[in-house]
Coordinates of C-alpha atoms in Angstrom, one line a residue:
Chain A
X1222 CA -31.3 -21.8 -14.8
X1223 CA -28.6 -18.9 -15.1
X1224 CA -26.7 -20.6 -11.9
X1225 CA -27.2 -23.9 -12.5
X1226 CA -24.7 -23.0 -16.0
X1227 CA -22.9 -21.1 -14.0
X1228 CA -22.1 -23.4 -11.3
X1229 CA -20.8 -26.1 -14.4
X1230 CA -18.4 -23.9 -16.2
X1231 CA -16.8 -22.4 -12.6
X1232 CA -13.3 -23.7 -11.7
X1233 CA -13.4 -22.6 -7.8
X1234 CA -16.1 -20.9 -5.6
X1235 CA -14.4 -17.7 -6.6
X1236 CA -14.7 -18.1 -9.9
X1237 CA -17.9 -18.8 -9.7
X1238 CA -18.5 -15.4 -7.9
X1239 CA -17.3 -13.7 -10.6
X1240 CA -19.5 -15.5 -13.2
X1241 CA -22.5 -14.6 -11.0
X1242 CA -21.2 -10.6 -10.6
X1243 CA -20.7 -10.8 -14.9
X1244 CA -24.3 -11.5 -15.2
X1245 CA -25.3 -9.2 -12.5
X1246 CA -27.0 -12.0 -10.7
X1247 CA -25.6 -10.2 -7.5
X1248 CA -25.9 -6.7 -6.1
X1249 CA -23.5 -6.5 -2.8
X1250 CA -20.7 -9.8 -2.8
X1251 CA -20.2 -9.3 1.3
X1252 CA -20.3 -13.0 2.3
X1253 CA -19.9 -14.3 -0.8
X1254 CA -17.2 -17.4 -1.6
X1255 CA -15.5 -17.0 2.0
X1256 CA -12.3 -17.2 2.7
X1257 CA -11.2 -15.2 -1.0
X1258 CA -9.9 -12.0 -0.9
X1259 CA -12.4 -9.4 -2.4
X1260 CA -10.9 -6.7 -4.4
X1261 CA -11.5 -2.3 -4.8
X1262 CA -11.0 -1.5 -8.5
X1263 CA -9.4 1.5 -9.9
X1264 CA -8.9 2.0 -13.8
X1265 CA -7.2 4.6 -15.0
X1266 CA -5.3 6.0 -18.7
X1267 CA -1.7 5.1 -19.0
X1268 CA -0.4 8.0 -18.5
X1269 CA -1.5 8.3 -14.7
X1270 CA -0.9 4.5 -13.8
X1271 CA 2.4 5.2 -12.5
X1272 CA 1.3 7.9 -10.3
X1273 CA -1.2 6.0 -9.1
X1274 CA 0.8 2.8 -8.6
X1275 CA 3.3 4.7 -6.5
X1276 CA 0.2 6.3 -4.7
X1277 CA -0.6 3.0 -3.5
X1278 CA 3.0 1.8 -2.7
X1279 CA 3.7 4.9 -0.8
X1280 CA 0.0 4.2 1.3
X1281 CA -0.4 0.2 1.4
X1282 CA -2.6 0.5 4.7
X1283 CA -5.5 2.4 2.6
X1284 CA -4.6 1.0 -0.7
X1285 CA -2.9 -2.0 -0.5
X1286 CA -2.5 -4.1 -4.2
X1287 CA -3.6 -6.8 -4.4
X1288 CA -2.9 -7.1 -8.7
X1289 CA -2.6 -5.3 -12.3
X1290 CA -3.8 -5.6 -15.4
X1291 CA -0.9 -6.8 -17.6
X1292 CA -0.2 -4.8 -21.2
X1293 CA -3.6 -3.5 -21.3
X1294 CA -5.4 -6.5 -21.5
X1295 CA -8.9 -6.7 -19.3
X1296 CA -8.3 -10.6 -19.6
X1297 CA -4.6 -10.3 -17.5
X1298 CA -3.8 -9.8 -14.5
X1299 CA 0.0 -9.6 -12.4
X1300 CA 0.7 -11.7 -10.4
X1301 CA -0.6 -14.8 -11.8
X1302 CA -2.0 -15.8 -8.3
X1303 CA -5.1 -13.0 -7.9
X1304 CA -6.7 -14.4 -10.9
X1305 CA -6.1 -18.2 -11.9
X1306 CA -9.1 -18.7 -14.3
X1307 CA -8.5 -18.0 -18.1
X1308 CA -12.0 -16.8 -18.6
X1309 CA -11.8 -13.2 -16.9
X1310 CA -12.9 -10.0 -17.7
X1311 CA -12.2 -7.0 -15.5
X1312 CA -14.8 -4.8 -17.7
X1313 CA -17.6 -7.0 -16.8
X1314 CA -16.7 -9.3 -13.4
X1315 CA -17.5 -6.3 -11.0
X1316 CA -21.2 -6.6 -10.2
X1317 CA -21.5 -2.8 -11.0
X1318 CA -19.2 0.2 -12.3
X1319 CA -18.8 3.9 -11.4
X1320 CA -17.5 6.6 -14.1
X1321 CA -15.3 9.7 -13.4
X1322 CA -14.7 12.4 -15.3
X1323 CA -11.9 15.4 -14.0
X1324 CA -12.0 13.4 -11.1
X1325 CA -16.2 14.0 -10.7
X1326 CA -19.0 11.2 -10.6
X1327 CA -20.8 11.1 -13.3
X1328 CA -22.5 7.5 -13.6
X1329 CA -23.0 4.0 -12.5
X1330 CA -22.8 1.2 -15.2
X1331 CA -23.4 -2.1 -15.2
X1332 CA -20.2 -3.3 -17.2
X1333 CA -17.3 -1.3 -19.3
X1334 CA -17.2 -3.8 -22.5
X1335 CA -17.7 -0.5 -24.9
X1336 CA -15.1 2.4 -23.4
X1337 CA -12.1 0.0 -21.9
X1338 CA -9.3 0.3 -24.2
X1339 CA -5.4 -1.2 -24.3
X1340 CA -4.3 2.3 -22.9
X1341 CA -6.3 1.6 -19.8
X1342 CA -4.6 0.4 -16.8
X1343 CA -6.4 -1.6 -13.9
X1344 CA -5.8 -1.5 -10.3
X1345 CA -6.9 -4.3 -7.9
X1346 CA -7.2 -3.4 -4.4
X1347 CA -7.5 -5.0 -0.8
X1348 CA -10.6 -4.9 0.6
X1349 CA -11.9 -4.9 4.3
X1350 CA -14.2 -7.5 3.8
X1351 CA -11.6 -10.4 3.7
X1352 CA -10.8 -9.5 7.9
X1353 CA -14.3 -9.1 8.8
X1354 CA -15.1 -12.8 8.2
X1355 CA -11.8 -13.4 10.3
X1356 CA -13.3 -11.3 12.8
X1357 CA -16.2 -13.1 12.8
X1358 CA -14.4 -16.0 13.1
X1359 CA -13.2 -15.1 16.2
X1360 CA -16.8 -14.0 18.2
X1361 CA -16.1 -10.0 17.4
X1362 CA -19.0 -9.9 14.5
X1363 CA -19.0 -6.6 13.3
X1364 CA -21.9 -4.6 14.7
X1365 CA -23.0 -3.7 10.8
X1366 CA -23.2 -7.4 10.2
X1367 CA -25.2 -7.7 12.8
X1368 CA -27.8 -5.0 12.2
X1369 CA -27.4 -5.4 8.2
X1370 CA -26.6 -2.2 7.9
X1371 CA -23.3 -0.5 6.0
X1372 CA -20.3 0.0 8.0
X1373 CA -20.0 3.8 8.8
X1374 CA -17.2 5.3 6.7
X1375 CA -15.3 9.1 7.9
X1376 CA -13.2 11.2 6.1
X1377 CA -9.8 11.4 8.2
X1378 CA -7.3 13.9 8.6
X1379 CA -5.0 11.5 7.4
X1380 CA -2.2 12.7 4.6
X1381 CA -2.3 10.4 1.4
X1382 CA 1.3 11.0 1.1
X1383 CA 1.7 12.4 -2.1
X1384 CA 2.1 11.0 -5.7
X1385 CA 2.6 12.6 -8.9
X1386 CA -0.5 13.9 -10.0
X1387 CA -2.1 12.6 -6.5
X1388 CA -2.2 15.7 -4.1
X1389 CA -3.8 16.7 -0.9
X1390 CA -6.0 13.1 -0.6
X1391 CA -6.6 12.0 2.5
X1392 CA -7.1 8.6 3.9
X1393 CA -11.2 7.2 4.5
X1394 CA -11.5 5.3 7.5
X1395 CA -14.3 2.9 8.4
X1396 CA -15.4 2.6 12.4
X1397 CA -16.7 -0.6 13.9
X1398 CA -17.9 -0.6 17.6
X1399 CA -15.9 -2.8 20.2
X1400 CA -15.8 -2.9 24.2
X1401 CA -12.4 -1.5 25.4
X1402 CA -11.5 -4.8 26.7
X1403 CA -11.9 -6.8 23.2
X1404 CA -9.4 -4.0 21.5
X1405 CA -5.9 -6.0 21.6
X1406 CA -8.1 -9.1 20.5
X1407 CA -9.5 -7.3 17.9
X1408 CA -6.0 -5.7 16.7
X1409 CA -4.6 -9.0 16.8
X1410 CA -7.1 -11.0 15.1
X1411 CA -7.2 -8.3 11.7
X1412 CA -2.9 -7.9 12.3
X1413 CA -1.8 -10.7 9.8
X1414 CA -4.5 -8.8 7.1
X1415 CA -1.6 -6.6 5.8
X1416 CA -3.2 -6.4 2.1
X1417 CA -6.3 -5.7 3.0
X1418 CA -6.3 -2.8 5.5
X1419 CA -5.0 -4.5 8.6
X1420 CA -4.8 -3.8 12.2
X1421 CA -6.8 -0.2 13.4
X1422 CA -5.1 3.0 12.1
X1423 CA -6.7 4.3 15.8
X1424 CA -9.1 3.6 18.3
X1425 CA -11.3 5.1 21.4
X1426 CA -12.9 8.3 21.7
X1427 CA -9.1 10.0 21.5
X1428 CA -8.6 7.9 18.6
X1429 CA -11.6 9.5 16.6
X1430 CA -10.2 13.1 17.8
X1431 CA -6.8 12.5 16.5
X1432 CA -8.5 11.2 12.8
X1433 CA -10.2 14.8 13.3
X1434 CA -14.0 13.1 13.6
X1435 CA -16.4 14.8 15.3
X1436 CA -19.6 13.5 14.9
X1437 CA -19.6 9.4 15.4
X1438 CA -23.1 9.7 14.5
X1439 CA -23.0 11.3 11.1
X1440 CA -20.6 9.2 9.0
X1441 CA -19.6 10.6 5.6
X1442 CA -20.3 7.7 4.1
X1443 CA -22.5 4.2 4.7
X1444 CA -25.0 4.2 7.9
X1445 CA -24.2 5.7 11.5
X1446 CA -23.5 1.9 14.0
X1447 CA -25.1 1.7 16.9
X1448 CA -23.0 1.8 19.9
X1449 CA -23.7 -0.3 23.5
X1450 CA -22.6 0.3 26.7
X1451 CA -19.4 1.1 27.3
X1452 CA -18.2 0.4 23.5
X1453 CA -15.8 2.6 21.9
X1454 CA -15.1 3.2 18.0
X1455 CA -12.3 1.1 16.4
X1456 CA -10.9 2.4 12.7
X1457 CA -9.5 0.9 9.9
X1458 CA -8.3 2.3 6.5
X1459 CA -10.9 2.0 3.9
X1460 CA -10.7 1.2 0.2
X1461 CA -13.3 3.8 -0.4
X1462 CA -9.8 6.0 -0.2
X1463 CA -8.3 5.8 -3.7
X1464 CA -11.8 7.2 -5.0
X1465 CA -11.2 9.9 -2.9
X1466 CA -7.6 10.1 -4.4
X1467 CA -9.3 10.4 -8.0
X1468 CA -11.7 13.6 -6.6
X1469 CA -8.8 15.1 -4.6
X1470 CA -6.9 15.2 -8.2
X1471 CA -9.5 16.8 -10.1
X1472 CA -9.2 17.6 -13.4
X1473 CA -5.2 17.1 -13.4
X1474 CA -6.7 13.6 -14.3
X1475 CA -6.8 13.7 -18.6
X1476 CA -9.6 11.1 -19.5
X1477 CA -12.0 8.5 -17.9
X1478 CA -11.5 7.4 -14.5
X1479 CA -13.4 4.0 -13.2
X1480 CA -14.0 2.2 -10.3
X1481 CA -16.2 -0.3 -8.6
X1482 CA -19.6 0.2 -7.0
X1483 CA -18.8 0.1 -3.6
X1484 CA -19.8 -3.1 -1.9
X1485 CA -19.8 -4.4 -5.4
X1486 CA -16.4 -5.9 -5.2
X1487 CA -14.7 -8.6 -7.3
X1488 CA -13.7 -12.0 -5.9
X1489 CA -10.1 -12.7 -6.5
X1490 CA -8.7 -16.4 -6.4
X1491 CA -6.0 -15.0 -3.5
X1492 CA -7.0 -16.8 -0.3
X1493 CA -6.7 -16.0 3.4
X1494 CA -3.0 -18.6 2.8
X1495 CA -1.3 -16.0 0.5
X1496 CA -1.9 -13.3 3.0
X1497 CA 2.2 -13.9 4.1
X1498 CA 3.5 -13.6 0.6
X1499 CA 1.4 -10.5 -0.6
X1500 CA 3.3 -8.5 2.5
X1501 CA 6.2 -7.3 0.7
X1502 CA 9.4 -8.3 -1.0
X1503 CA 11.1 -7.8 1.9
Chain B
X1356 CA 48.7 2.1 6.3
X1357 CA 45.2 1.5 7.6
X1358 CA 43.4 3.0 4.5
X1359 CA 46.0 1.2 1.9
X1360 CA 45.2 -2.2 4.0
X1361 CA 42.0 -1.6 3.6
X1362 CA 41.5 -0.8 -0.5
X1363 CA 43.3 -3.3 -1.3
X1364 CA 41.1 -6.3 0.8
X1365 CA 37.7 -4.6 -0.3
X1366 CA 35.6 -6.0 -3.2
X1367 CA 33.9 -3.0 -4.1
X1368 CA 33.7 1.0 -3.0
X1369 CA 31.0 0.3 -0.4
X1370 CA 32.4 -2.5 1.0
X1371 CA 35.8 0.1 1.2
X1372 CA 33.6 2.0 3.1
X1373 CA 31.8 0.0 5.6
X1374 CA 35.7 -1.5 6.2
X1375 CA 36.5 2.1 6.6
X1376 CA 33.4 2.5 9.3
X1377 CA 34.4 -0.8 11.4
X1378 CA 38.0 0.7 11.5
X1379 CA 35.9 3.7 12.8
X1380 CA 38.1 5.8 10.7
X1381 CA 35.1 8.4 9.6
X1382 CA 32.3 9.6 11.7
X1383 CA 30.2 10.8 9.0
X1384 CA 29.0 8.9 5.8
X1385 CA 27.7 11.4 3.9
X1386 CA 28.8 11.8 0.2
X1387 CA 30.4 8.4 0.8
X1388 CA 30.3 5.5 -1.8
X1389 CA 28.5 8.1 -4.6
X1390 CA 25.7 5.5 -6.3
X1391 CA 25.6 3.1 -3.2
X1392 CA 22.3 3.4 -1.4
X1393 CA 22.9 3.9 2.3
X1394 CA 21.0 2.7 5.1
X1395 CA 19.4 3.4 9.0
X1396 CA 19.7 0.9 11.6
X1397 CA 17.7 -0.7 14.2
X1398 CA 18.2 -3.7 16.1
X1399 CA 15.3 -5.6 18.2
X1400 CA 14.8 -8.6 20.3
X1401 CA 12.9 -11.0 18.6
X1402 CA 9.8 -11.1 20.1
X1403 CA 9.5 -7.3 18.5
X1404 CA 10.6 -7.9 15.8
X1405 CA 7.3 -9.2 13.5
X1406 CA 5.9 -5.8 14.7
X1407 CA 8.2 -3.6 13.6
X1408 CA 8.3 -5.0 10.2
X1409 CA 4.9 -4.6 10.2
X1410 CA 5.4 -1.4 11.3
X1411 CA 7.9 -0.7 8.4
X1412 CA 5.5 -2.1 5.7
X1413 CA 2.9 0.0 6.5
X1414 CA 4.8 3.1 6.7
X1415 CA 7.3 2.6 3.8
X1416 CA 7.5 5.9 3.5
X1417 CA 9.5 6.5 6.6
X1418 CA 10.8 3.3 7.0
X1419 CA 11.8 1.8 3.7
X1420 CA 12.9 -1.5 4.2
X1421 CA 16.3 -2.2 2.3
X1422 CA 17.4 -5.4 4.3
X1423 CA 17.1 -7.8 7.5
X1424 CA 19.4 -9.9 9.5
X1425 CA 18.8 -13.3 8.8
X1426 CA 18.9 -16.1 12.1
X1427 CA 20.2 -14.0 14.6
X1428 CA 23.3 -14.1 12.0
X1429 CA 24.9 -10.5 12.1
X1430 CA 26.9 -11.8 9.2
X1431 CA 23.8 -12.4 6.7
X1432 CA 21.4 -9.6 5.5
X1433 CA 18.5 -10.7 3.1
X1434 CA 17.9 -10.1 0.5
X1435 CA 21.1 -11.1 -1.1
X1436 CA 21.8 -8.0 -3.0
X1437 CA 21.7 -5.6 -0.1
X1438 CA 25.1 -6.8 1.2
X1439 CA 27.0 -8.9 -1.2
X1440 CA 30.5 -9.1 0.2
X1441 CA 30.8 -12.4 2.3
X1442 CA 33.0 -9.8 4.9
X1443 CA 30.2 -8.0 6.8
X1444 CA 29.0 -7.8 10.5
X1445 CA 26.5 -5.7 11.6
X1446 CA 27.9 -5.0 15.1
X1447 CA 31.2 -2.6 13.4
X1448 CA 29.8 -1.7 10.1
X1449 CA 28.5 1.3 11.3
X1450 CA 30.9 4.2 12.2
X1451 CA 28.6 4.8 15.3
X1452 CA 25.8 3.3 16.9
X1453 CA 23.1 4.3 19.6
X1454 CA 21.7 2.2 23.1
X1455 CA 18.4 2.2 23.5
X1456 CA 16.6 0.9 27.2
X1457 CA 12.7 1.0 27.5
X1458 CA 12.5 3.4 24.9
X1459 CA 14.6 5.5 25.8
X1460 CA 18.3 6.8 24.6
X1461 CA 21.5 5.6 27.1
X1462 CA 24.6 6.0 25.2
X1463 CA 26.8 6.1 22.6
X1464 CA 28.7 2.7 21.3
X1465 CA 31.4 2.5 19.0
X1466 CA 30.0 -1.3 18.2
X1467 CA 28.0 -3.8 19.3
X1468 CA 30.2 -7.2 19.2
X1469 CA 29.9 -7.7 22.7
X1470 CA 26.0 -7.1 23.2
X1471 CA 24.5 -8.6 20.2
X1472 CA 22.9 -12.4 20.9
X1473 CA 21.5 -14.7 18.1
X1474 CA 18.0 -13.1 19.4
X1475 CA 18.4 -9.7 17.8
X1476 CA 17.3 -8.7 14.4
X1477 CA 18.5 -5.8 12.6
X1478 CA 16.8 -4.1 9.8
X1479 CA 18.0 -1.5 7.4
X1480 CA 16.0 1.4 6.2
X1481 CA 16.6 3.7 3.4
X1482 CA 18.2 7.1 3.8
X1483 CA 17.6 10.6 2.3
X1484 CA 21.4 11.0 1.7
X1485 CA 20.6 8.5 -1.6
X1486 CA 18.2 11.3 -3.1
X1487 CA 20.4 14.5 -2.3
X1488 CA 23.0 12.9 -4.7
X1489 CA 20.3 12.5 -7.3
X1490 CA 19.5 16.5 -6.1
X1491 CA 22.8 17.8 -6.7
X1492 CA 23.6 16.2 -10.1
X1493 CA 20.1 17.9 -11.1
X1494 CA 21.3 21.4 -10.3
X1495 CA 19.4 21.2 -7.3
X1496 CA 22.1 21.0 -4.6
X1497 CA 20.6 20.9 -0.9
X1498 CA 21.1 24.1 1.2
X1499 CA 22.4 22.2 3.8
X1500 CA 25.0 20.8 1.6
X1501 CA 26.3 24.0 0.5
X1502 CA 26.3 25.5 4.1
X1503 CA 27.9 22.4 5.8
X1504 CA 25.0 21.8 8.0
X1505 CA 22.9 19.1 9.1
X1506 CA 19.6 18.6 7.9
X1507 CA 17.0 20.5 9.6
X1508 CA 14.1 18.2 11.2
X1509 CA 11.1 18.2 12.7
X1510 CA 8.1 16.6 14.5
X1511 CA 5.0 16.3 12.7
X1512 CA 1.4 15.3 12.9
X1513 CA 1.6 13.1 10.4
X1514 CA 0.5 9.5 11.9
X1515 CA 2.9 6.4 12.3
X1516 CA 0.2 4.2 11.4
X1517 CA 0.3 1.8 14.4
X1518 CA 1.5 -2.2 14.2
X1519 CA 1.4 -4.3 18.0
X1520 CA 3.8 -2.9 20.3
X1521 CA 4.1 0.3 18.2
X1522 CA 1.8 3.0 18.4
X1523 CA 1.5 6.7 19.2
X1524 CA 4.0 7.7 16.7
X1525 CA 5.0 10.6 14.5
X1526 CA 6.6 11.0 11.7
X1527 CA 9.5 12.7 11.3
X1528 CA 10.1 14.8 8.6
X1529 CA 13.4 16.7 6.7
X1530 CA 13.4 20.1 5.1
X1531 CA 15.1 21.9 2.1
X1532 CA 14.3 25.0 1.2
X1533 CA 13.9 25.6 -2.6
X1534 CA 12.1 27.6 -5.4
X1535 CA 8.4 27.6 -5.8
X1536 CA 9.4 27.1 -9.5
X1537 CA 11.3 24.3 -8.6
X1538 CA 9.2 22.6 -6.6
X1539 CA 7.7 20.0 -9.9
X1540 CA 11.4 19.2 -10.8
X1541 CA 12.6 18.8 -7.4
X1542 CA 9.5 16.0 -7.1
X1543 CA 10.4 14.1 -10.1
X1544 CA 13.9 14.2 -9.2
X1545 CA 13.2 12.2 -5.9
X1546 CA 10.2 10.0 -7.0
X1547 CA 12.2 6.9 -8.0
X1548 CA 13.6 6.6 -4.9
X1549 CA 10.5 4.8 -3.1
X1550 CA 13.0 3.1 -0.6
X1551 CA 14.4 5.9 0.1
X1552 CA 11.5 8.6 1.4
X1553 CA 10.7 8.8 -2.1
X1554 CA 9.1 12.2 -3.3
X1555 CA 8.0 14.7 -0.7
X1556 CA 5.6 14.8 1.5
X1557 CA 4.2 18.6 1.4
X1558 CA 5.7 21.9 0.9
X1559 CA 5.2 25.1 1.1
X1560 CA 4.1 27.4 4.1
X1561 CA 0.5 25.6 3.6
X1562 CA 2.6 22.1 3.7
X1563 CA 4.5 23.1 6.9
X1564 CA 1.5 24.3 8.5
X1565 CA -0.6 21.0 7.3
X1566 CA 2.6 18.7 9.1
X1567 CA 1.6 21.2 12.3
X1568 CA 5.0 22.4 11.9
X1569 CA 4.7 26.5 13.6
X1570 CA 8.6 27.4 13.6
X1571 CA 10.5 26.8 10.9
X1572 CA 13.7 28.3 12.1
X1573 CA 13.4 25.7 15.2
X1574 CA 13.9 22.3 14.2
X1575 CA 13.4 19.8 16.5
X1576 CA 16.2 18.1 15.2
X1577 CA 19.6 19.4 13.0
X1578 CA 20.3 23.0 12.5
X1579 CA 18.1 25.7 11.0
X1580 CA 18.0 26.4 7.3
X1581 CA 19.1 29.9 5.8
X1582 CA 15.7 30.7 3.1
X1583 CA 16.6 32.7 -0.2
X1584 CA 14.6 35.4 -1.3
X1585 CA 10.8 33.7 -2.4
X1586 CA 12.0 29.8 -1.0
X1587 CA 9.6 27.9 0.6
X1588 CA 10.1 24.3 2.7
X1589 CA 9.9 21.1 0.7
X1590 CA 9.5 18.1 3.5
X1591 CA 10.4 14.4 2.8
X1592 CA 9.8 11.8 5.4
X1593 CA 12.9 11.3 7.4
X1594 CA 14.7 7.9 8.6
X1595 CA 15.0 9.4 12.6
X1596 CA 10.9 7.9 12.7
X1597 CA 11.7 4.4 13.7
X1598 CA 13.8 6.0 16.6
X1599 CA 10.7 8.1 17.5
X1600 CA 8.7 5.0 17.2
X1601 CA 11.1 3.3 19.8
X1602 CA 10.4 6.2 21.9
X1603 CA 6.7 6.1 21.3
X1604 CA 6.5 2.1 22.4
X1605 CA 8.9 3.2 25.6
X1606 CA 8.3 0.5 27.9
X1607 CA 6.3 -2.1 26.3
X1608 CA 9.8 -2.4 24.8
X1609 CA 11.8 -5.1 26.9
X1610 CA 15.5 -5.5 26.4
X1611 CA 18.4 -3.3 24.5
X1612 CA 17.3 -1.7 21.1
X1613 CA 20.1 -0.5 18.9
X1614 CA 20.1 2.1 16.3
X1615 CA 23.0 3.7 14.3
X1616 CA 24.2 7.2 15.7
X1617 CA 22.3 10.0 12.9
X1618 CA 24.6 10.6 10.3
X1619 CA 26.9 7.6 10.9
X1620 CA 24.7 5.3 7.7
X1621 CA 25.4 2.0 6.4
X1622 CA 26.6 2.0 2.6
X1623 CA 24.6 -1.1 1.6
X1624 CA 25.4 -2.5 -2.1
X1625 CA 22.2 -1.6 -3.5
X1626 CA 22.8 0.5 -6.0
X1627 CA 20.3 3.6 -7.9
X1628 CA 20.0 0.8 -10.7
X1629 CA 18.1 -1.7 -7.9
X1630 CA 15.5 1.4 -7.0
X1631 CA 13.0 0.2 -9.1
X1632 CA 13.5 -3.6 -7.7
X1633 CA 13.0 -2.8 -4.4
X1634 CA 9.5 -0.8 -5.0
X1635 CA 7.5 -3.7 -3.9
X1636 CA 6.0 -7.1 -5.1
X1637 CA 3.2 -5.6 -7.0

């Protein structure tokens, strides 16, 4: 049926992820076509893309790029290497779509064929599942893999260093459990991850009281993890960030604002191999 | 004599002045080479090395990369355009340089000819003297320029977002008092320069107590700063952090780390035209 055609048409697994997510065969693309890099999305008008882009230059461990739509086109994307198929479309290759307006939720959609125009501006952006199969990988599952649950997300006390019209953000973390002794191997293992979040911004129980988190138990987004003996939390920077970015500029943002569903992310044809070159020029 | 000698072998005003620094003929390079982009210092052993680059890539803010040594050569700095006359070593081209043992500060050095091995790698980090030209031609002169003092500095909360051997540190941040009526212009003025500290990173009495920053006429670094009737601080990040993140590693650190004495800068051959060049690969 739909995947069989699907499966014909697709040039590379990722590819074929993204044909699934177009015709919202798919509802959460954790796990799916290993070894991609999976993508946050941010779209914004013109006339805040260069505020945001130096937003995300200025805080690459929370918002690293990973590419950018080229001349408004929602078919083109910079560099050539995040998306090598011809047949793209960032309005509808997201499983699912959230709308802001003055920097307020308003909706989910399913795809943004009708309200992208050529002023818009799209925003690729590194996503913490591409470590957490390396993690895996390595015997250090995450505990919300393990418990199929999501990870727990915090709001940090952080700075977004500031941007143009991109004030007084602060950075999201998320918080995986790990035994004290597995920490270095854990830092080490999600180090080389430089586009997508990393090593740990912290770690341990001082860790959390430095981000300013007080309650492990009541993330502020996703579902509290389950901690065993002995296990202390671990934190990353989270993609849910730049989201927070739009909110924390309000209604200095003129026009619609749109990002993915979280956990709804978009396969990119960057692999685990251009992890080296998407560092930095120098 | 000396300064004659040395116009008439130099291929361009900032090589003049790094020839000018290996003669140690100034001890300050501020206002030097107008245009020219001038540069921090720090030299590692190898095996630290790949951590602090990581360490400067995610914290670009405070430590803009503008160049690295290339094979232990202190001759060759990539990429190409940061130093472009074939006449350049590393060891002399600062006026003054800084010894550094398990973290912590030894001495003072004129150069380092006779300490540096093929093992070391030096990396250059942008400067805030590049923007405070870009101030002063706005109308927007720093106070400390116009009272002959240095720079006031200080500790603040905000995280050094940790990479291997580095962790535990702070970034440090500069002040200028200005306007609250200036405070948009004095932003835009500043923004280009991403590799150099860019645009702030707060202001205001809200700003300095955000940073953790409780008195402003004791800077932990510099001198204070005389306020005007209605100023308020404007902080940028500050190119002392990698020193404080040399502190912060302390004895995980093994063998000699070099730095450039504060105020004593590399004028590199990167000019305000290659600003938008060095902003990153995406």
């Amino acid at each position: 049926m739909g995947s069989i055609a699907v499966e014909s048409s697709a040039s590379s697994p990722a590819h074929h992820a993204r044909l699934l997510s177009r015709q919202n065969h798919i509802t959460n693309t954790a796990g799916l076509a290993p070894g991609y890099l999976q993508a946050n999305l941010l779209i914004l008008p013109s006339k805040h893309a260069q505020d945001f882009h130096n937003l995300c230059l200025r805080n690459p461990v929370s918002c690293p790029l990973l590419g950018i739509t080229l001349n408004g086109d929602p078919h083109s994307v910079r560099p050539k290497g995040c998306i090598k198929s011809a047949d793209f479309d960032i309005r509808t290759d997201f499983p699912a779509y959230r709308v802001y307006k003055n920097g307020k939720f308003v909706k989910n959609r399913r795809d943004l064929t009708d309200v992208w125009t050529s002023d818009y501006v799209g925003f690729l952006i590194g996503c913490s599942f591409s470590f957490e199969d390396a993690l895996a990988a390595a015997g250090l599952q995450p505990r919300h893999q393990k418990t199929g649950t999501i990870v727990a997300m915090y709001r940090s006390n952080i700075p977004l260093l500031p941007a143009g019209v991109f004030t007084g953000g602060k950075c999201i973390v998320s918080m995986r459990p790990y035994k004290p002794e597995d920490i270095e191997r854990v830092r080490e293992v999600t180090r080389p991850f430089l586009s997508t979040h990393g090593e740990p911004v912290a770690w341990g129980w001082d860790g959390a009281k430095e981000l300013g988190i007080e309650n492990i138990g009541s993330p502020d987004f996703g579902e509290p993890q389950v901690f065993e003996d002995g296990e202390i939390p671990v934190f990353w920077a989270c993609g849910v960030t730049p989201q927070m970015a739009v909110e924390s500029a309000g209604d200095k943002l003129d026009g619609l604002v749109f990002s993915h569903e979280p956990g709804n992310m978009l396969v990119t044809d960057w692999t685990i191999d251009d992890l080296e070159r998407l560092k930095g020029s120098i």
